[in-house]
Coordinates of C-alpha atoms (C1' of nucleotides) in Angstrom, one line a residue:
Chain A
M1 CA 19.2 41.4 76.3
Q2 CA 16.2 41.7 73.4
L3 CA 15.3 41.2 69.7
T4 CA 14.3 44.4 68.1
Q5 CA 10.2 45.1 67.6
Y6 CA 11.3 44.8 64.4
T7 CA 12.1 41.1 64.3
D8 CA 9.3 40.1 66.5
Y9 CA 6.8 41.6 63.8
S10 CA 8.7 39.6 61.1
L11 CA 8.2 36.4 63.1
R12 CA 4.4 37.5 63.5
V13 CA 4.3 37.9 60.0
L14 CA 5.4 34.6 58.9
V15 CA 3.3 32.8 62.0
Y16 CA 0.2 34.5 60.5
L17 CA 0.9 33.4 57.0
G18 CA 1.1 29.9 58.1
M19 CA -1.9 30.0 60.2
K20 CA -4.0 31.0 57.4
N21 CA -5.8 28.4 55.3
D22 CA -5.0 29.9 51.8
G23 CA -1.7 31.3 53.2
R24 CA -2.2 34.7 51.8
A25 CA -2.4 38.3 53.6
T26 CA -2.4 41.7 52.7
I27 CA -0.4 44.4 54.9
T28 CA -3.6 45.9 55.9
E29 CA -4.9 42.8 57.3
L30 CA -2.2 42.0 59.3
A31 CA -1.9 45.5 60.9
D32 CA -5.5 45.2 61.7
Y33 CA -5.2 41.6 63.3
Y34 CA -2.2 42.5 65.2
Q35 CA -3.2 46.0 66.0
I36 CA 0.1 47.6 64.9
S37 CA 1.5 50.4 62.8
R38 CA 0.8 49.4 59.3
N39 CA 3.5 51.9 58.1
H40 CA 6.1 49.8 60.1
L41 CA 4.7 46.6 58.8
V42 CA 5.6 48.1 55.3
K43 CA 9.1 47.9 56.0
V44 CA 8.8 44.4 57.7
V45 CA 7.0 42.8 54.7
H46 CA 9.7 44.9 52.2
N47 CA 12.5 43.2 54.2
L48 CA 10.8 39.6 54.4
A49 CA 10.4 39.9 50.5
Q50 CA 14.0 41.0 50.0
Q51 CA 15.3 38.0 52.2
Q52 CA 13.2 35.7 49.8
L53 CA 11.2 34.7 53.0
I54 CA 7.9 35.6 51.4
L55 CA 6.7 36.5 47.9
T56 CA 4.8 39.8 47.7
Q57 CA 2.3 40.7 44.8
R58 CA 1.4 44.0 44.0
G59 CA -1.9 45.3 42.4
K60 CA -5.6 44.4 43.0
N61 CA -6.1 41.0 45.0
G62 CA -2.1 41.3 45.5
G63 CA -0.5 40.4 49.0
M64 CA 2.1 38.2 50.3
S65 CA 2.2 34.4 51.0
L66 CA 5.1 32.4 52.5
A67 CA 8.1 31.7 50.2
R68 CA 8.1 28.0 51.1
P69 CA 6.4 25.8 53.3
A70 CA 6.4 27.1 57.1
N71 CA 8.0 23.9 58.2
Q72 CA 10.8 24.6 55.8
I73 CA 11.7 28.1 57.5
K74 CA 13.9 28.0 60.4
V75 CA 13.0 30.2 63.4
G76 CA 16.9 30.8 63.5
D77 CA 17.4 32.1 59.9
V78 CA 14.6 34.7 60.1
V79 CA 16.2 36.0 63.4
R80 CA 19.6 36.2 61.3
L81 CA 18.0 37.9 58.4
T82 CA 15.7 40.4 60.7
E83 CA 17.7 41.5 63.7
P84 CA 20.1 44.2 62.5
N85 CA 23.2 43.4 64.2
F86 CA 24.7 40.8 66.9
H87 CA 27.2 43.1 68.8
I88 CA 26.5 41.4 72.0
A89 CA 29.2 43.8 73.3
E90 CA 31.4 46.7 72.0
C91 CA 34.1 44.6 70.7
F92 CA 31.9 43.1 68.2
N93 CA 31.5 46.5 66.6
N94 CA 35.1 46.5 64.6
V95 CA 33.8 50.2 63.7
S96 CA 33.3 51.8 67.2
N97 CA 35.0 49.4 69.2
K98 CA 37.4 51.2 71.8
C99 CA 37.7 48.8 74.3
V100 CA 41.9 48.6 75.3
L101 CA 41.4 44.9 76.1
T102 CA 41.0 43.9 72.5
P103 CA 42.2 41.7 70.7
N104 CA 43.6 39.6 74.3
C105 CA 40.3 39.2 76.1
R106 CA 38.8 36.1 75.9
L107 CA 35.4 37.4 76.8
K108 CA 34.6 37.9 73.3
S109 CA 34.9 34.5 72.2
I110 CA 33.0 33.6 75.3
L111 CA 30.0 35.8 74.1
Y112 CA 30.2 34.6 70.7
Q113 CA 30.0 31.1 72.0
A114 CA 26.7 31.9 73.8
N115 CA 25.2 33.8 70.7
V116 CA 25.9 30.9 68.7
A117 CA 24.1 28.6 71.0
F118 CA 21.1 31.0 71.0
L119 CA 20.6 30.8 67.3
T120 CA 21.5 27.0 67.4
I121 CA 18.3 26.3 69.7
L122 CA 16.2 28.8 67.3
D123 CA 17.4 26.7 64.3
N124 CA 15.9 23.7 65.8
Y125 CA 12.5 25.0 65.3
T126 CA 10.3 26.3 62.2
I127 CA 7.6 28.4 61.7
A128 CA 5.3 25.5 61.5
D129 CA 6.1 24.7 65.3
S130 CA 5.5 28.2 66.5
I131 CA 2.2 27.8 65.2
V132 CA 1.0 24.8 66.9
G133 CA -2.1 25.3 68.6
L134 CA -2.7 28.7 66.8
T135 CA -5.5 29.5 64.5
V136 CA -6.1 33.0 62.7
F137 CA -10.0 32.7 63.7
K138 CA -11.3 31.7 67.1
P139 CA -13.3 28.5 66.9
D140 CA -16.9 29.3 66.5
N141 CA -18.2 29.3 70.1
S142 CA -20.9 32.0 69.4
H143 CA -23.7 29.2 69.9
A144 CA -22.4 28.2 73.3
Q145 CA -24.1 29.2 76.4
G146 CA -22.2 31.9 78.4
Chain B
M1 CA 20.8 41.4 69.7
Q2 CA 23.0 42.8 71.9
L3 CA 23.7 43.4 75.6
T4 CA 23.6 47.1 77.4
Q5 CA 27.1 49.0 77.7
Y6 CA 26.3 48.8 81.0
T7 CA 26.6 44.9 81.1
D8 CA 29.8 45.6 79.3
Y9 CA 31.4 48.1 81.7
S10 CA 30.3 45.4 84.6
L11 CA 32.3 42.9 83.2
R12 CA 35.3 45.2 82.3
V13 CA 35.4 46.4 85.8
L14 CA 35.6 42.5 87.3
V15 CA 38.2 41.6 84.6
Y16 CA 40.4 44.5 85.5
L17 CA 40.3 43.8 89.2
G18 CA 41.0 40.0 88.3
M19 CA 44.0 41.3 86.3
K20 CA 45.8 43.4 88.8
N21 CA 48.2 42.0 91.2
D22 CA 46.6 43.6 94.3
G23 CA 43.1 43.1 92.9
R24 CA 42.0 46.6 94.0
A25 CA 41.2 49.7 92.2
T26 CA 39.3 52.9 92.2
I27 CA 36.6 54.3 90.0
T28 CA 39.0 56.9 88.4
E29 CA 41.7 54.2 88.0
L30 CA 39.1 52.1 85.8
A31 CA 37.7 55.2 84.0
D32 CA 41.0 56.2 83.2
Y33 CA 42.4 52.7 81.9
Y34 CA 39.2 52.1 80.0
Q35 CA 38.9 55.7 78.6
I36 CA 35.1 55.7 79.6
S37 CA 32.8 58.1 81.4
R38 CA 33.9 58.1 85.0
N39 CA 29.8 58.8 85.9
H40 CA 28.9 56.0 84.1
L41 CA 31.1 53.9 85.9
V42 CA 30.0 55.2 89.1
K43 CA 26.5 53.6 88.4
V44 CA 28.3 50.5 87.3
V45 CA 30.2 50.1 90.5
H46 CA 27.6 50.8 92.7
N47 CA 25.3 48.3 90.9
L48 CA 28.1 45.3 91.4
A49 CA 28.4 46.0 95.0
Q50 CA 25.0 45.9 95.8
Q51 CA 25.0 42.7 93.8
Q52 CA 27.6 41.3 95.9
L53 CA 30.2 41.1 93.3
I54 CA 32.7 43.4 94.7
L55 CA 33.4 45.1 97.9
T56 CA 33.6 48.7 98.1
Q57 CA 35.6 51.0 100.5
R58 CA 34.9 54.4 101.0
G59 CA 37.6 57.1 102.1
K60 CA 41.1 57.5 101.7
N61 CA 42.9 54.6 100.3
G62 CA 39.2 53.1 99.2
G63 CA 38.6 51.6 96.1
M64 CA 36.9 48.3 95.3
S65 CA 38.1 44.6 95.1
L66 CA 36.7 41.4 93.7
A67 CA 34.1 39.8 96.5
R68 CA 35.5 36.3 95.6
P69 CA 38.0 34.7 93.6
A70 CA 37.8 35.6 90.0
N71 CA 37.5 31.9 89.2
Q72 CA 34.2 31.9 91.3
I73 CA 32.5 34.4 89.4
K74 CA 30.5 33.1 86.5
V75 CA 30.2 35.2 83.8
G76 CA 26.5 34.0 83.3
D77 CA 26.0 35.4 86.6
V78 CA 27.3 38.9 85.9
V79 CA 25.0 39.2 82.8
R80 CA 21.9 38.0 84.8
L81 CA 22.8 40.5 87.7
T82 CA 23.4 43.5 85.6
E83 CA 21.5 43.2 82.0
P84 CA 18.3 45.4 82.8
N85 CA 16.0 42.7 81.4
F86 CA 15.6 39.6 79.3
H87 CA 12.6 40.7 77.2
I88 CA 13.6 38.7 74.3
A89 CA 10.4 39.7 72.6
E90 CA 7.2 41.6 73.3
C91 CA 5.6 38.9 74.9
F92 CA 8.0 38.6 77.7
N93 CA 6.7 41.8 79.1
N94 CA 3.6 41.3 80.9
V95 CA 3.4 44.5 81.7
S96 CA 3.3 45.9 77.7
N97 CA 2.6 42.8 76.1
K98 CA -0.1 43.5 73.3
C99 CA 0.3 40.4 71.0
V100 CA -2.9 38.7 70.2
L101 CA -1.4 35.6 69.7
T102 CA -0.2 35.3 73.5
P103 CA -0.8 33.0 75.5
N104 CA -1.3 30.2 72.7
C105 CA 1.9 31.0 70.7
R106 CA 4.8 28.6 71.1
L107 CA 7.6 31.1 70.0
K108 CA 7.9 32.6 73.2
S109 CA 8.9 29.2 75.0
I110 CA 11.2 28.8 71.9
L111 CA 12.9 32.3 72.6
Y112 CA 13.1 31.5 75.9
Q113 CA 14.9 27.9 75.7
A114 CA 17.2 30.1 73.3
N115 CA 18.0 32.6 75.9
V116 CA 18.8 29.8 78.6
A117 CA 21.2 28.1 76.1
F118 CA 22.8 32.0 75.9
L119 CA 23.3 32.1 79.6
T120 CA 24.0 28.3 80.0
I121 CA 27.1 28.9 78.1
L122 CA 28.4 31.9 80.1
D123 CA 27.8 29.8 83.1
N124 CA 30.6 27.3 81.7
Y125 CA 32.8 30.4 82.1
T126 CA 34.3 32.8 84.6
I127 CA 35.8 35.9 85.1
A128 CA 39.3 34.0 85.4
D129 CA 38.7 32.3 82.1
S130 CA 38.0 35.9 80.4
I131 CA 41.5 37.0 82.0
V132 CA 43.7 34.2 80.4
G133 CA 46.5 36.2 78.3
L134 CA 45.6 39.6 79.8
T135 CA 47.6 41.7 82.1
V136 CA 47.0 45.2 83.5
F137 CA 50.3 46.4 82.2
K138 CA 51.8 45.7 79.0
P139 CA 55.0 43.5 79.3
D140 CA 58.0 45.6 79.6
N141 CA 59.4 45.6 75.9
S142 CA 60.8 49.2 76.1
H143 CA 64.8 47.8 75.9
A144 CA 63.7 45.8 72.7
Q145 CA 64.5 46.7 69.3
G146 CA 61.9 48.2 67.0
Chain C
dA1 C1' 40.0 69.0 109.9
dA2 C1' 41.1 68.2 105.5
dA3 C1' 41.6 65.2 101.9
dT4 C1' 40.0 60.9 99.4
dA5 C1' 36.8 58.0 97.6
dG6 C1' 32.4 55.8 97.1
dA7 C1' 26.8 56.7 97.4
dT8 C1' 22.7 58.5 95.2
dG9 C1' 19.4 61.1 93.1
dT10 C1' 18.3 64.0 89.1
dA11 C1' 19.2 66.0 84.8
dT12 C1' 20.5 66.2 80.1
dA13 C1' 22.2 64.0 76.0
dT14 C1' 22.5 60.7 72.5
dA15 C1' 21.3 57.2 69.9
dA16 C1' 18.6 53.5 68.3
dA17 C1' 14.0 52.2 67.4
dA18 C1' 9.6 53.0 65.9
dT19 C1' 6.4 55.2 63.6
dA20 C1' 4.3 58.5 60.3
dC21 C1' 3.8 60.6 56.0
dA22 C1' 4.2 61.5 51.0
dT23 C1' 4.7 59.9 46.5
dG24 C1' 5.8 56.2 43.5
dT25 C1' 5.0 51.7 40.9
dT26 C1' 3.0 47.8 39.6
dA27 C1' -1.0 44.5 38.6
dT28 C1' -5.8 43.7 37.8
dT29 C1' -10.3 44.2 36.8
dG30 C1' -14.4 46.2 34.3
Chain D
dC1 C1' -7.0 52.2 29.1
dA2 C1' -9.0 54.4 33.3
dA3 C1' -9.9 53.6 38.3
dT4 C1' -8.4 50.9 42.0
dA5 C1' -5.8 48.1 45.0
dA6 C1' -1.4 47.1 47.2
dC7 C1' 2.9 46.7 47.8
dA8 C1' 7.9 50.1 47.0
dT9 C1' 10.6 53.6 48.8
dG10 C1' 12.8 57.6 51.2
dT11 C1' 12.5 60.8 54.2
dA12 C1' 10.7 62.8 58.6
dT13 C1' 9.3 62.8 63.0
dT14 C1' 8.5 60.9 67.5
dT15 C1' 9.5 58.1 71.2
dT16 C1' 12.0 55.2 74.1
dA17 C1' 16.1 53.5 76.0
dT18 C1' 20.6 54.1 77.2
dA19 C1' 24.5 56.7 78.5
dT20 C1' 26.7 60.7 80.4
dA21 C1' 27.0 64.6 83.2
dC22 C1' 26.3 67.3 87.6
dA23 C1' 25.6 68.3 92.2
dT24 C1' 25.7 66.7 96.8
dC25 C1' 26.1 63.7 100.4
dT26 C1' 28.5 60.1 103.7
dA27 C1' 32.2 57.6 105.2
dT28 C1' 37.1 56.6 105.6
dT29 C1' 42.0 57.6 106.4
dT30 C1' 45.6 60.4 107.8

DNA sequence: AAATAGATGTATATAAAATACATGTTATTG
DNA sequence: CAATAACATGTATTTTATATACATCTATTT
């Protein structure tokens, strides 16, 4: 059981923006920081903007920023808006489902309850909660003795 | 977010065994009933036997049966024993993790709590609970008027 | 011994996800 | 108003995970 890297990257973008003093960043800056594919990030950022989780600005001095304060963005909502589906088992996909137990099987509602519980926990936290203890740039210890 | 079909099939095997009066079945019987790949089921069944969730018997009149009563097999345990991993995000995989936020990021513990909540719900149910209302063979309504 | 059924390992196919590439659009700045 | 910076968008390719197929072995029963 895992979330897609797409969702992972989406969360990291928001965390980075929350960490930065000015709250702004470009895709290139993020790709460099996380050492991940710039091209992939382009799509992640585009989706975050479509979902109104961030604001983007094209052109020179453009970039992105959080659409609202980090403490008002629930982790659960981010996951709901970025994860492609929550087809926990085949029976959750009405199109491809071929299980002969449907619709009498109780497993589906059990799995659904578990999925709800998963997202409910994430709803108890915001991007701000994820950031505690993090800073974009490491503290300046360059003058400290090795 | 989804479980693998492997886990889905594992659950279906246990549900089928729980449904049957004699509690016994062969791989071929299951593959026919669910209309799924016999070859794939072979691996599912083998794993279920290794995890001591079912007992298998080779040879003529062989087959499988539940290792213990259906009401003593938690859905959560089945999922834990069949799902290949619970790497909710990249940072859960110590081998491949390259996220620069590790280990200061709080997201990992938030996602872990959600994963625990997911499994905890499944621990509240057994294979017997999943079966309620199910029978292997449809009730005989052949004499009823259309 | 023959037939049945699971055990096991390897190989292939499929599907999903991630990544790369090409080009377009918008905004700023000098 | 031209040059540049940065996001937008669609398509193609690569990679990985998962599912499926195949071949052969071992065990059990009759």
